[in-house]
PDB file of N, CA, C and O in Angstrom:
ATOM      1  N   MET A 323       0.014   0.728  19.247  1.00 67.00           N
ATOM      2  CA  MET A 323      -0.821  -0.623  18.814  1.00 67.00           C
ATOM      3  C   MET A 323      -0.077  -1.532  17.483  1.00 67.00           C
ATOM      4  O   MET A 323       0.894  -0.658  16.725  1.00 67.00           O
ATOM      5  N   SER A 324      -0.457  -2.692  17.427  1.00 82.00           N
ATOM      6  CA  SER A 324      -0.042  -3.303  16.731  1.00 82.00           C
ATOM      7  C   SER A 324       0.056  -2.956  14.856  1.00 82.00           C
ATOM      8  O   SER A 324      -1.584  -2.498  14.542  1.00 82.00           O
ATOM      9  N   ARG A 325       0.155  -3.539  13.972  1.00 79.00           N
ATOM     10  CA  ARG A 325      -0.051  -3.038  12.288  1.00 79.00           C
ATOM     11  C   ARG A 325      -1.876  -4.153  12.154  1.00 79.00           C
ATOM     12  O   ARG A 325      -2.468  -3.518  12.008  1.00 79.00           O
ATOM     13  N   ARG A 326      -1.542  -4.759  12.679  1.00 79.00           N
ATOM     14  CA  ARG A 326      -2.694  -6.233  12.843  1.00 79.00           C
ATOM     15  C   ARG A 326      -3.872  -5.412  13.397  1.00 79.00           C
ATOM     16  O   ARG A 326      -4.919  -5.306  12.734  1.00 79.00           O
ATOM     17  N   SER A 327      -3.315  -5.189  14.496  1.00 79.00           N
ATOM     18  CA  SER A 327      -4.702  -4.755  15.343  1.00 79.00           C
ATOM     19  C   SER A 327      -5.329  -3.384  14.367  1.00 79.00           C
ATOM     20  O   SER A 327      -6.758  -2.704  15.147  1.00 79.00           O
ATOM     21  N   VAL A 328      -4.990  -2.403  14.244  1.00 74.00           N
ATOM     22  CA  VAL A 328      -5.266  -1.460  13.178  1.00 74.00           C
ATOM     23  C   VAL A 328      -5.885  -2.149  12.001  1.00 74.00           C
ATOM     24  O   VAL A 328      -6.723  -1.269  11.397  1.00 74.00           O
ATOM     25  N   ILE A 329      -5.381  -2.931  11.368  1.00 82.00           N
ATOM     26  CA  ILE A 329      -6.555  -3.297  10.347  1.00 82.00           C
ATOM     27  C   ILE A 329      -7.653  -4.009  10.367  1.00 82.00           C
ATOM     28  O   ILE A 329      -8.336  -3.885  10.096  1.00 82.00           O
ATOM     29  N   VAL A 330      -7.522  -4.565  12.045  1.00 74.00           N
ATOM     30  CA  VAL A 330      -8.666  -5.284  12.079  1.00 74.00           C
ATOM     31  C   VAL A 330      -9.437  -4.208  12.533  1.00 74.00           C
ATOM     32  O   VAL A 330     -10.973  -4.163  12.466  1.00 74.00           O
ATOM     33  N   ALA A 331      -9.483  -2.960  13.319  1.00 78.00           N
ATOM     34  CA  ALA A 331     -10.298  -1.976  14.065  1.00 78.00           C
ATOM     35  C   ALA A 331     -10.697  -1.564  12.532  1.00 78.00           C
ATOM     36  O   ALA A 331     -11.790  -0.948  12.499  1.00 78.00           O
ATOM     37  N   PHE A 332      -9.977  -1.080  11.458  1.00 72.00           N
ATOM     38  CA  PHE A 332     -10.164  -0.429  10.461  1.00 72.00           C
ATOM     39  C   PHE A 332     -11.763  -1.329   9.513  1.00 72.00           C
ATOM     40  O   PHE A 332     -12.571  -0.366   9.119  1.00 72.00           O
ATOM     41  N   VAL A 333     -10.859  -2.724   9.431  1.00 75.00           N
ATOM     42  CA  VAL A 333     -12.114  -3.636   9.000  1.00 75.00           C
ATOM     43  C   VAL A 333     -13.391  -3.721   9.744  1.00 75.00           C
ATOM     44  O   VAL A 333     -14.602  -3.378   9.036  1.00 75.00           O
ATOM     45  N   GLY A 334     -13.638  -3.592  11.127  1.00 81.00           N
ATOM     46  CA  GLY A 334     -14.588  -3.586  12.161  1.00 81.00           C
ATOM     47  C   GLY A 334     -15.277  -2.531  11.473  1.00 81.00           C
ATOM     48  O   GLY A 334     -16.552  -2.317  11.713  1.00 81.00           O
ATOM     49  N   ALA A 335     -14.875  -1.050  11.606  1.00 78.00           N
ATOM     50  CA  ALA A 335     -15.328   0.131  11.411  1.00 78.00           C
ATOM     51  C   ALA A 335     -16.145   0.395  10.302  1.00 78.00           C
ATOM     52  O   ALA A 335     -17.332   0.715  10.003  1.00 78.00           O
ATOM     53  N   ALA A 336     -14.896  -0.206   9.348  1.00 80.00           N
ATOM     54  CA  ALA A 336     -16.187  -0.220   7.962  1.00 80.00           C
ATOM     55  C   ALA A 336     -17.140  -0.969   7.417  1.00 80.00           C
ATOM     56  O   ALA A 336     -17.969  -0.651   7.129  1.00 80.00           O
ATOM     57  N   VAL A 337     -16.963  -2.295   8.348  1.00 75.00           N
ATOM     58  CA  VAL A 337     -18.173  -3.269   8.390  1.00 75.00           C
ATOM     59  C   VAL A 337     -19.539  -2.886   9.405  1.00 75.00           C
ATOM     60  O   VAL A 337     -21.130  -2.931   8.523  1.00 75.00           O
ATOM     61  N   ALA A 338     -19.001  -2.042  10.126  1.00 77.00           N
ATOM     62  CA  ALA A 338     -20.129  -1.064  10.909  1.00 77.00           C
ATOM     63  C   ALA A 338     -20.805   0.429  10.098  1.00 77.00           C
ATOM     64  O   ALA A 338     -21.884   0.480  10.556  1.00 77.00           O
ATOM     65  N   ALA A 339     -19.999   0.503   9.156  1.00 76.00           N
ATOM     66  CA  ALA A 339     -20.483   1.653   8.694  1.00 76.00           C
ATOM     67  C   ALA A 339     -21.547   1.075   7.371  1.00 76.00           C
ATOM     68  O   ALA A 339     -22.242   1.775   6.914  1.00 76.00           O
ATOM     69  N   VAL A 340     -20.811  -0.146   7.198  1.00 73.00           N
ATOM     70  CA  VAL A 340     -21.956  -0.681   5.935  1.00 73.00           C
ATOM     71  C   VAL A 340     -23.022  -0.846   6.242  1.00 73.00           C
ATOM     72  O   VAL A 340     -24.169  -0.685   5.880  1.00 73.00           O
ATOM     73  N   ALA A 341     -23.323  -1.423   7.424  1.00 76.00           N
ATOM     74  CA  ALA A 341     -24.704  -1.851   8.774  1.00 76.00           C
ATOM     75  C   ALA A 341     -25.640  -1.041   8.652  1.00 76.00           C
ATOM     76  O   ALA A 341     -26.598  -1.127   8.173  1.00 76.00           O
ATOM     77  N   VAL A 342     -25.075  -0.054   8.974  1.00 74.00           N
ATOM     78  CA  VAL A 342     -25.438   1.226   9.638  1.00 74.00           C
ATOM     79  C   VAL A 342     -25.807   1.818   8.160  1.00 74.00           C
ATOM     80  O   VAL A 342     -27.806   2.024   8.010  1.00 74.00           O
ATOM     81  N   ALA A 343     -25.592   2.033   6.839  1.00 75.00           N
ATOM     82  CA  ALA A 343     -25.737   2.404   5.952  1.00 75.00           C
ATOM     83  C   ALA A 343     -26.848   1.524   5.597  1.00 75.00           C
ATOM     84  O   ALA A 343     -28.022   1.931   5.076  1.00 75.00           O
ATOM     85  N   ALA A 344     -26.630   0.085   5.467  1.00 73.00           N
ATOM     86  CA  ALA A 344     -28.211  -0.529   4.919  1.00 73.00           C
ATOM     87  C   ALA A 344     -29.387  -0.700   5.744  1.00 73.00           C
ATOM     88  O   ALA A 344     -30.242  -0.593   4.962  1.00 73.00           O
ATOM     89  N   VAL A 345     -29.183  -0.284   7.578  1.00 73.00           N
ATOM     90  CA  VAL A 345     -30.712  -0.362   7.713  1.00 73.00           C
ATOM     91  C   VAL A 345     -30.960   0.934   8.007  1.00 73.00           C
ATOM     92  O   VAL A 345     -32.040   0.970   7.810  1.00 73.00           O
ATOM     93  N   TRP A 346     -30.412   1.833   7.317  1.00 74.00           N
ATOM     94  CA  TRP A 346     -30.687   3.324   7.065  1.00 74.00           C
ATOM     95  C   TRP A 346     -31.388   3.462   5.938  1.00 74.00           C
ATOM     96  O   TRP A 346     -32.732   3.699   5.816  1.00 74.00           O
ATOM     97  N   LEU A 347     -30.890   2.722   4.624  1.00 73.00           N
ATOM     98  CA  LEU A 347     -31.471   2.681   3.455  1.00 73.00           C
ATOM     99  C   LEU A 347     -32.780   1.500   3.668  1.00 73.00           C
ATOM    100  O   LEU A 347     -33.600   2.247   2.646  1.00 73.00           O
ATOM    101  N   LEU A 348     -32.879   1.196   4.117  1.00 72.00           N
ATOM    102  CA  LEU A 348     -33.929  -0.063   4.580  1.00 72.00           C
ATOM    103  C   LEU A 348     -34.882   0.721   5.201  1.00 72.00           C
ATOM    104  O   LEU A 348     -35.918   0.527   4.705  1.00 72.00           O
ATOM    105  N   GLY A 349     -34.708   1.646   5.881  1.00 70.00           N
ATOM    106  CA  GLY A 349     -35.843   2.319   7.060  1.00 70.00           C
ATOM    107  C   GLY A 349     -36.668   3.258   5.877  1.00 70.00           C
ATOM    108  O   GLY A 349     -37.643   3.713   5.986  1.00 70.00           O
ATOM    109  N   ILE A 350     -35.365   3.799   5.031  1.00 64.00           N
ATOM    110  CA  ILE A 350     -36.348   4.657   4.282  1.00 64.00           C
ATOM    111  C   ILE A 350     -37.182   4.311   3.317  1.00 64.00           C
ATOM    112  O   ILE A 350     -38.260   4.899   2.657  1.00 64.00           O
ATOM    113  N   GLY A 351     -36.990   3.425   2.520  1.00 57.00           N
ATOM    114  CA  GLY A 351     -37.885   2.257   1.792  1.00 57.00           C
ATOM    115  C   GLY A 351     -39.132   1.566   2.458  1.00 57.00           C
ATOM    116  O   GLY A 351     -40.021   2.186   1.380  1.00 57.00           O
ATOM    117  N   SER A 352     -38.619   1.929   3.731  1.00 58.00           N
ATOM    118  CA  SER A 352     -40.290   0.933   4.145  1.00 58.00           C
ATOM    119  C   SER A 352     -41.297   1.842   4.476  1.00 58.00           C
ATOM    120  O   SER A 352     -42.422   2.323   4.504  1.00 58.00           O
ATOM    121  N   ALA A 353     -40.302   3.170   4.620  1.00 55.00           N
ATOM    122  CA  ALA A 353     -41.346   4.457   5.421  1.00 55.00           C
ATOM    123  C   ALA A 353     -42.640   5.104   3.800  1.00 55.00           C
ATOM    124  O   ALA A 353     -43.588   5.326   4.094  1.00 55.00           O
ATOM    125  N   GLN A 354     -41.266   5.192   2.817  1.00 54.00           N
ATOM    126  CA  GLN A 354     -42.276   5.414   1.618  1.00 54.00           C
ATOM    127  C   GLN A 354     -43.161   4.668   1.120  1.00 54.00           C
ATOM    128  O   GLN A 354     -44.099   4.971   0.664  1.00 54.00           O
ATOM    129  N   ALA A 355     -42.684   3.111   1.361  1.00 55.00           N
ATOM    130  CA  ALA A 355     -43.516   2.042   1.051  1.00 55.00           C
ATOM    131  C   ALA A 355     -45.440   2.291   2.011  1.00 55.00           C
ATOM    132  O   ALA A 355     -46.630   2.001   1.777  1.00 55.00           O
ATOM    133  N   GLN A 356     -45.268   2.859   3.338  1.00 58.00           N
ATOM    134  CA  GLN A 356     -46.261   3.059   3.959  1.00 58.00           C
ATOM    135  C   GLN A 356     -46.186   4.144   3.688  1.00 58.00           C
ATOM    136  O   GLN A 356     -48.178   4.268   4.298  1.00 58.00           O
ATOM    137  N   ASP A 357     -46.124   5.407   3.450  1.00 55.00           N
ATOM    138  CA  ASP A 357     -47.271   6.693   3.345  1.00 55.00           C
ATOM    139  C   ASP A 357     -46.489   7.053   2.065  1.00 55.00           C
ATOM    140  O   ASP A 357     -45.182   8.081   2.222  1.00 55.00           O
ATOM    141  N   PRO A 358     -46.790   6.562   1.007  1.00 62.00           N
ATOM    142  CA  PRO A 358     -46.726   7.455   0.126  1.00 62.00           C
ATOM    143  C   PRO A 358     -47.341   8.539   0.022  1.00 62.00           C
ATOM    144  O   PRO A 358     -48.555   8.811   0.462  1.00 62.00           O
ATOM    145  N   LYS A 359     -46.761   9.482  -1.014  1.00 67.00           N
ATOM    146  CA  LYS A 359     -47.114  10.604  -1.561  1.00 67.00           C
ATOM    147  C   LYS A 359     -48.648  10.615  -2.135  1.00 67.00           C
ATOM    148  O   LYS A 359     -48.621   9.646  -2.814  1.00 67.00           O
ATOM    149  N   PRO A 360     -49.442  11.850  -1.762  1.00 64.00           N
ATOM    150  CA  PRO A 360     -50.514  11.462  -2.518  1.00 64.00           C
ATOM    151  C   PRO A 360     -50.244  12.204  -4.223  1.00 64.00           C
ATOM    152  O   PRO A 360     -49.377  12.710  -4.348  1.00 64.00           O
ATOM    153  N   PRO A 361     -51.441  11.517  -4.859  1.00 62.00           N
ATOM    154  CA  PRO A 361     -50.817  12.058  -6.370  1.00 62.00           C
ATOM    155  C   PRO A 361     -51.189  13.243  -6.479  1.00 62.00           C
ATOM    156  O   PRO A 361     -52.286  14.031  -6.101  1.00 62.00           O
ATOM    157  N   GLY A 362     -50.344  13.521  -7.728  1.00 61.00           N
ATOM    158  CA  GLY A 362     -50.298  15.155  -8.032  1.00 61.00           C
ATOM    159  C   GLY A 362     -51.496  15.151  -9.214  1.00 61.00           C
ATOM    160  O   GLY A 362     -52.854  14.532  -9.530  1.00 61.00           O
ATOM    161  N   PRO A 363     -51.777  16.362  -9.579  1.00 59.00           N
ATOM    162  CA  PRO A 363     -52.702  17.254 -10.180  1.00 59.00           C
ATOM    163  C   PRO A 363     -53.009  16.089 -11.553  1.00 59.00           C
ATOM    164  O   PRO A 363     -54.157  16.010 -12.218  1.00 59.00           O
ATOM    165  N   GLU A 364     -51.469  15.408 -11.865  1.00 58.00           N
ATOM    166  CA  GLU A 364     -52.101  15.181 -13.197  1.00 58.00           C
ATOM    167  C   GLU A 364     -52.582  13.756 -13.094  1.00 58.00           C
ATOM    168  O   GLU A 364     -53.229  13.194 -14.294  1.00 58.00           O
ATOM    169  N   HIS A 365     -52.848  13.307 -11.717  1.00 59.00           N
ATOM    170  CA  HIS A 365     -53.598  11.628 -11.601  1.00 59.00           C
ATOM    171  C   HIS A 365     -55.086  12.296 -11.408  1.00 59.00           C
ATOM    172  O   HIS A 365     -55.834  11.264 -11.063  1.00 59.00           O
ATOM    173  N   ALA A 366     -55.383  13.756 -11.688  1.00 58.00           N
ATOM    174  CA  ALA A 366     -56.850  13.728 -10.961  1.00 58.00           C
ATOM    175  C   ALA A 366     -57.885  13.270 -12.206  1.00 58.00           C
ATOM    176  O   ALA A 366     -57.765  13.284 -13.245  1.00 58.00           O
ATOM    177  N   VAL A 367     -58.945  13.018 -11.039  1.00 60.00           N
ATOM    178  CA  VAL A 367     -60.286  12.542 -12.219  1.00 60.00           C
ATOM    179  C   VAL A 367     -60.896  13.688 -11.965  1.00 60.00           C
ATOM    180  O   VAL A 367     -61.920  13.802 -11.242  1.00 60.00           O
ATOM    181  N   GLY A 368     -61.411  13.956 -13.218  1.00 60.00           N
ATOM    182  CA  GLY A 368     -62.466  15.410 -14.122  1.00 60.00           C
ATOM    183  C   GLY A 368     -63.440  14.073 -14.431  1.00 60.00           C
ATOM    184  O   GLY A 368     -63.651  13.084 -15.039  1.00 60.00           O
ATOM    185  N   HIS A 369     -64.365  15.691 -14.760  1.00 57.00           N
ATOM    186  CA  HIS A 369     -65.591  15.209 -15.484  1.00 57.00           C
ATOM    187  C   HIS A 369     -65.129  15.746 -16.835  1.00 57.00           C
ATOM    188  O   HIS A 369     -66.068  17.229 -17.196  1.00 57.00           O
ATOM    189  N   ASP A 370     -64.850  15.157 -18.033  1.00 59.00           N
ATOM    190  CA  ASP A 370     -64.829  15.565 -19.321  1.00 59.00           C
ATOM    191  C   ASP A 370     -65.577  15.263 -19.876  1.00 59.00           C
ATOM    192  O   ASP A 370     -65.858  13.722 -20.459  1.00 59.00           O
ATOM    193  N   LEU A 371     -66.548  16.059 -20.278  1.00 52.00           N
ATOM    194  CA  LEU A 371     -67.702  16.038 -21.362  1.00 52.00           C
ATOM    195  C   LEU A 371     -67.872  15.625 -22.221  1.00 52.00           C
ATOM    196  O   LEU A 371     -68.908  15.386 -23.304  1.00 52.00           O
ATOM    197  N   THR A 372     -66.759  16.323 -22.586  1.00 55.00           N
ATOM    198  CA  THR A 372     -66.689  15.980 -24.375  1.00 55.00           C
ATOM    199  C   THR A 372     -66.677  14.256 -24.440  1.00 55.00           C
ATOM    200  O   THR A 372     -66.402  13.783 -25.741  1.00 55.00           O
ATOM    201  N   GLY A 373     -65.976  13.691 -23.514  1.00 58.00           N
ATOM    202  CA  GLY A 373     -66.167  11.975 -23.729  1.00 58.00           C
ATOM    203  C   GLY A 373     -66.915  11.375 -24.139  1.00 58.00           C
ATOM    204  O   GLY A 373     -67.077   9.685 -23.983  1.00 58.00           O
ATOM    205  N   VAL A 374     -68.178  11.464 -23.231  1.00 61.00           N
ATOM    206  CA  VAL A 374     -69.509  11.412 -23.454  1.00 61.00           C
ATOM    207  C   VAL A 374     -70.627  11.753 -24.584  1.00 61.00           C
ATOM    208  O   VAL A 374     -70.951  12.781 -25.062  1.00 61.00           O
ATOM    209  N   PRO A 375     -71.284  10.408 -25.011  1.00 62.00           N
ATOM    210  CA  PRO A 375     -71.691  10.442 -26.128  1.00 62.00           C
ATOM    211  C   PRO A 375     -72.954  11.354 -25.756  1.00 62.00           C
ATOM    212  O   PRO A 375     -73.897  11.062 -24.751  1.00 62.00           O
ATOM    213  N   GLY A 376     -73.585  12.065 -27.078  1.00 67.00           N
ATOM    214  CA  GLY A 376     -74.419  13.527 -26.541  1.00 67.00           C
ATOM    215  C   GLY A 376     -74.261  14.512 -25.927  1.00 67.00           C
ATOM    216  O   GLY A 376     -75.220  15.267 -25.372  1.00 67.00           O
ATOM    217  N   GLN A 377     -73.071  14.688 -24.978  1.00 72.00           N
ATOM    218  CA  GLN A 377     -72.881  15.951 -24.088  1.00 72.00           C
ATOM    219  C   GLN A 377     -71.914  16.555 -24.476  1.00 72.00           C
ATOM    220  O   GLN A 377     -70.484  16.573 -24.533  1.00 72.00           O
ATOM    221  N   ASP A 378     -71.763  17.436 -25.277  1.00 78.00           N
ATOM    222  CA  ASP A 378     -70.982  18.742 -26.296  1.00 78.00           C
ATOM    223  C   ASP A 378     -70.898  19.805 -24.540  1.00 78.00           C
ATOM    224  O   ASP A 378     -71.741  19.697 -24.103  1.00 78.00           O
ATOM    225  N   PRO A 379     -69.782  20.078 -24.572  1.00 79.00           N
ATOM    226  CA  PRO A 379     -70.299  20.995 -23.371  1.00 79.00           C
ATOM    227  C   PRO A 379     -70.740  22.591 -23.701  1.00 79.00           C
ATOM    228  O   PRO A 379     -71.211  22.832 -22.438  1.00 79.00           O
ATOM    229  N   GLU A 380     -71.292  23.338 -24.618  1.00 85.00           N
ATOM    230  CA  GLU A 380     -72.304  24.067 -25.041  1.00 85.00           C
ATOM    231  C   GLU A 380     -73.405  23.820 -24.353  1.00 85.00           C
ATOM    232  O   GLU A 380     -74.233  24.269 -23.575  1.00 85.00           O
ATOM    233  N   SER A 381     -74.554  22.084 -24.839  1.00 84.00           N
ATOM    234  CA  SER A 381     -75.223  21.886 -24.327  1.00 84.00           C
ATOM    235  C   SER A 381     -74.874  22.015 -22.546  1.00 84.00           C
ATOM    236  O   SER A 381     -76.009  22.394 -21.988  1.00 84.00           O
ATOM    237  N   VAL A 382     -74.087  21.687 -22.204  1.00 83.00           N
ATOM    238  CA  VAL A 382     -74.293  21.058 -20.882  1.00 83.00           C
ATOM    239  C   VAL A 382     -74.202  22.541 -19.905  1.00 83.00           C
ATOM    240  O   VAL A 382     -74.804  22.552 -19.063  1.00 83.00           O
ATOM    241  N   GLN A 383     -73.400  23.685 -20.512  1.00 86.00           N
ATOM    242  CA  GLN A 383     -73.709  24.796 -19.973  1.00 86.00           C
ATOM    243  C   GLN A 383     -75.016  25.172 -20.319  1.00 86.00           C
ATOM    244  O   GLN A 383     -75.404  26.085 -19.207  1.00 86.00           O
ATOM    245  N   LYS A 384     -75.359  25.499 -21.276  1.00 88.00           N
ATOM    246  CA  LYS A 384     -77.167  25.865 -21.573  1.00 88.00           C
ATOM    247  C   LYS A 384     -78.242  25.164 -20.301  1.00 88.00           C
ATOM    248  O   LYS A 384     -78.907  25.926 -19.888  1.00 88.00           O
ATOM    249  N   TYR A 385     -77.673  23.466 -19.932  1.00 88.00           N
ATOM    250  CA  TYR A 385     -78.084  23.449 -19.418  1.00 88.00           C
ATOM    251  C   TYR A 385     -78.245  23.557 -17.824  1.00 88.00           C
ATOM    252  O   TYR A 385     -78.955  24.110 -17.278  1.00 88.00           O
ATOM    253  N   TRP A 386     -77.185  24.117 -17.272  1.00 88.00           N
ATOM    254  CA  TRP A 386     -77.040  24.085 -15.778  1.00 88.00           C
ATOM    255  C   TRP A 386     -76.849  25.487 -15.943  1.00 88.00           C
ATOM    256  O   TRP A 386     -76.518  26.070 -15.636  1.00 88.00           O
ATOM    257  N   THR A 387     -78.356  25.935 -15.594  1.00 91.00           N
ATOM    258  CA  THR A 387     -78.641  27.348 -15.710  1.00 91.00           C
ATOM    259  C   THR A 387     -78.075  27.570 -13.918  1.00 91.00           C
ATOM    260  O   THR A 387     -78.341  27.069 -13.532  1.00 91.00           O
ATOM    261  N   PRO A 388     -78.197  29.387 -13.461  1.00 92.00           N
ATOM    262  CA  PRO A 388     -78.105  29.569 -12.013  1.00 92.00           C
ATOM    263  C   PRO A 388     -78.878  29.311 -11.124  1.00 92.00           C
ATOM    264  O   PRO A 388     -78.428  28.914 -10.493  1.00 92.00           O
ATOM    265  N   GLU A 389     -80.018  29.005 -11.779  1.00 94.00           N
ATOM    266  CA  GLU A 389     -81.310  28.439 -10.681  1.00 94.00           C
ATOM    267  C   GLU A 389     -81.044  26.647 -10.524  1.00 94.00           C
ATOM    268  O   GLU A 389     -81.220  26.396  -9.577  1.00 94.00           O
ATOM    269  N   ARG A 390     -80.575  26.054 -11.887  1.00 92.00           N
ATOM    270  CA  ARG A 390     -80.162  24.425 -11.580  1.00 92.00           C
ATOM    271  C   ARG A 390     -79.264  24.458 -10.450  1.00 92.00           C
ATOM    272  O   ARG A 390     -79.187  23.582 -10.237  1.00 92.00           O
ATOM    273  N   GLN A 391     -78.532  25.235 -10.977  1.00 92.00           N
ATOM    274  CA  GLN A 391     -76.990  24.976  -9.864  1.00 92.00           C
ATOM    275  C   GLN A 391     -77.497  24.879  -8.458  1.00 92.00           C
ATOM    276  O   GLN A 391     -77.418  24.277  -7.301  1.00 92.00           O
ATOM    277  N   LYS A 392     -78.355  26.464  -8.272  1.00 93.00           N
ATOM    278  CA  LYS A 392     -78.770  26.631  -6.720  1.00 93.00           C
ATOM    279  C   LYS A 392     -79.158  25.541  -6.089  1.00 93.00           C
ATOM    280  O   LYS A 392     -79.402  25.217  -5.390  1.00 93.00           O
ATOM    281  N   ASN A 393     -80.140  24.930  -7.409  1.00 94.00           N
ATOM    282  CA  ASN A 393     -81.307  23.696  -6.520  1.00 94.00           C
ATOM    283  C   ASN A 393     -80.841  22.235  -6.865  1.00 94.00           C
ATOM    284  O   ASN A 393     -81.052  21.133  -6.144  1.00 94.00           O
ATOM    285  N   ALA A 394     -79.404  22.291  -7.108  1.00 92.00           N
ATOM    286  CA  ALA A 394     -78.692  21.034  -7.544  1.00 92.00           C
ATOM    287  C   ALA A 394     -78.224  20.154  -6.286  1.00 92.00           C
ATOM    288  O   ALA A 394     -78.293  20.842  -5.215  1.00 92.00           O
ATOM    289  N   LYS A 395     -78.885  18.733  -6.093  1.00 92.00           N
ATOM    290  CA  LYS A 395     -78.351  18.349  -4.884  1.00 92.00           C
ATOM    291  C   LYS A 395     -76.926  17.393  -5.495  1.00 92.00           C
ATOM    292  O   LYS A 395     -76.770  16.727  -6.436  1.00 92.00           O
ATOM    293  N   PRO A 396     -75.648  17.427  -4.272  1.00 89.00           N
ATOM    294  CA  PRO A 396     -75.108  16.782  -4.578  1.00 89.00           C
ATOM    295  C   PRO A 396     -75.163  14.970  -4.906  1.00 89.00           C
ATOM    296  O   PRO A 396     -76.129  14.568  -4.403  1.00 89.00           O
ATOM    297  N   ALA A 397     -74.535  14.275  -5.855  1.00 87.00           N
ATOM    298  CA  ALA A 397     -74.350  13.538  -6.218  1.00 87.00           C
ATOM    299  C   ALA A 397     -74.096  12.205  -5.310  1.00 87.00           C
ATOM    300  O   ALA A 397     -72.938  12.362  -4.413  1.00 87.00           O
ATOM    301  N   GLU A 398     -74.591  10.763  -4.856  1.00 89.00           N
ATOM    302  CA  GLU A 398     -73.714  10.177  -4.214  1.00 89.00           C
ATOM    303  C   GLU A 398     -72.509   9.683  -4.376  1.00 89.00           C
ATOM    304  O   GLU A 398     -72.457   9.633  -5.463  1.00 89.00           O
ATOM    305  N   MET A 399     -71.377   9.400  -3.933  1.00 85.00           N
ATOM    306  CA  MET A 399     -70.528   9.006  -4.405  1.00 85.00           C
ATOM    307  C   MET A 399     -69.918   7.747  -3.758  1.00 85.00           C
ATOM    308  O   MET A 399     -70.496   7.202  -2.410  1.00 85.00           O
ATOM    309  N   PRO A 400     -69.290   7.042  -4.215  1.00 86.00           N
ATOM    310  CA  PRO A 400     -68.846   5.644  -3.831  1.00 86.00           C
ATOM    311  C   PRO A 400     -68.355   5.692  -2.537  1.00 86.00           C
ATOM    312  O   PRO A 400     -67.170   6.511  -2.819  1.00 86.00           O
ATOM    313  N   GLU A 401     -68.073   4.593  -1.631  1.00 87.00           N
ATOM    314  CA  GLU A 401     -66.813   4.714  -0.455  1.00 87.00           C
ATOM    315  C   GLU A 401     -65.941   3.627  -0.821  1.00 87.00           C
ATOM    316  O   GLU A 401     -66.517   2.528  -1.625  1.00 87.00           O
ATOM    317  N   ALA A 402     -64.717   3.923  -0.831  1.00 85.00           N
ATOM    318  CA  ALA A 402     -63.950   3.474  -1.185  1.00 85.00           C
ATOM    319  C   ALA A 402     -63.206   1.963  -0.026  1.00 85.00           C
ATOM    320  O   ALA A 402     -64.504   2.259   1.177  1.00 85.00           O
ATOM    321  N   PRO A 403     -63.281   0.781   0.159  1.00 85.00           N
ATOM    322  CA  PRO A 403     -63.075  -0.235   1.126  1.00 85.00           C
ATOM    323  C   PRO A 403     -61.806   0.313   2.378  1.00 85.00           C
ATOM    324  O   PRO A 403     -60.778   1.012   1.336  1.00 85.00           O
ATOM    325  N   ALA A 404     -62.065  -0.155   3.169  1.00 82.00           N
ATOM    326  CA  ALA A 404     -61.481   0.483   4.280  1.00 82.00           C
ATOM    327  C   ALA A 404     -59.705  -0.503   4.198  1.00 82.00           C
ATOM    328  O   ALA A 404     -59.706  -2.099   3.788  1.00 82.00           O
ATOM    329  N   ALA A 405     -58.695   0.386   4.037  1.00 81.00           N
ATOM    330  CA  ALA A 405     -57.546  -0.056   4.434  1.00 81.00           C
ATOM    331  C   ALA A 405     -57.227  -1.002   5.252  1.00 81.00           C
ATOM    332  O   ALA A 405     -57.368  -0.525   6.384  1.00 81.00           O
ATOM    333  N   GLU A 406     -56.434  -1.989   4.986  1.00 80.00           N
ATOM    334  CA  GLU A 406     -55.767  -2.694   6.062  1.00 80.00           C
ATOM    335  C   GLU A 406     -54.636  -2.524   6.590  1.00 80.00           C
ATOM    336  O   GLU A 406     -54.021  -1.950   6.114  1.00 80.00           O
ATOM    337  N   PRO A 407     -55.229  -2.636   7.613  1.00 78.00           N
ATOM    338  CA  PRO A 407     -53.671  -1.844   8.647  1.00 78.00           C
ATOM    339  C   PRO A 407     -52.213  -2.929   8.348  1.00 78.00           C
ATOM    340  O   PRO A 407     -52.421  -4.162   8.140  1.00 78.00           O
ATOM    341  N   GLY A 408     -51.454  -1.988   7.989  1.00 63.00           N
ATOM    342  CA  GLY A 408     -50.018  -2.514   7.571  1.00 63.00           C
ATOM    343  C   GLY A 408     -49.362  -2.354   8.614  1.00 63.00           C
ATOM    344  O   GLY A 408     -47.606  -2.670   8.713  1.00 63.00           O
TER     345      GLY A 408
END
């Protein structure tokens, strides 16, 4: 094999390796964009009544007696719009 053919083969293999790496990296990025991880507990939405005017935690605890809790009905929850297929 001549020196020139060795160099051409080496450059061709390097270009092919770079192309494979680029396709692989683009595939990983698009997979993460399509299937993001769910938010962790640090993003949880809670019911912190300390910010509601006139609702201190002690009065809320007094209000929700075991009988009231037993007879409580769930609040209606808003529905999120359907996700667009993408």
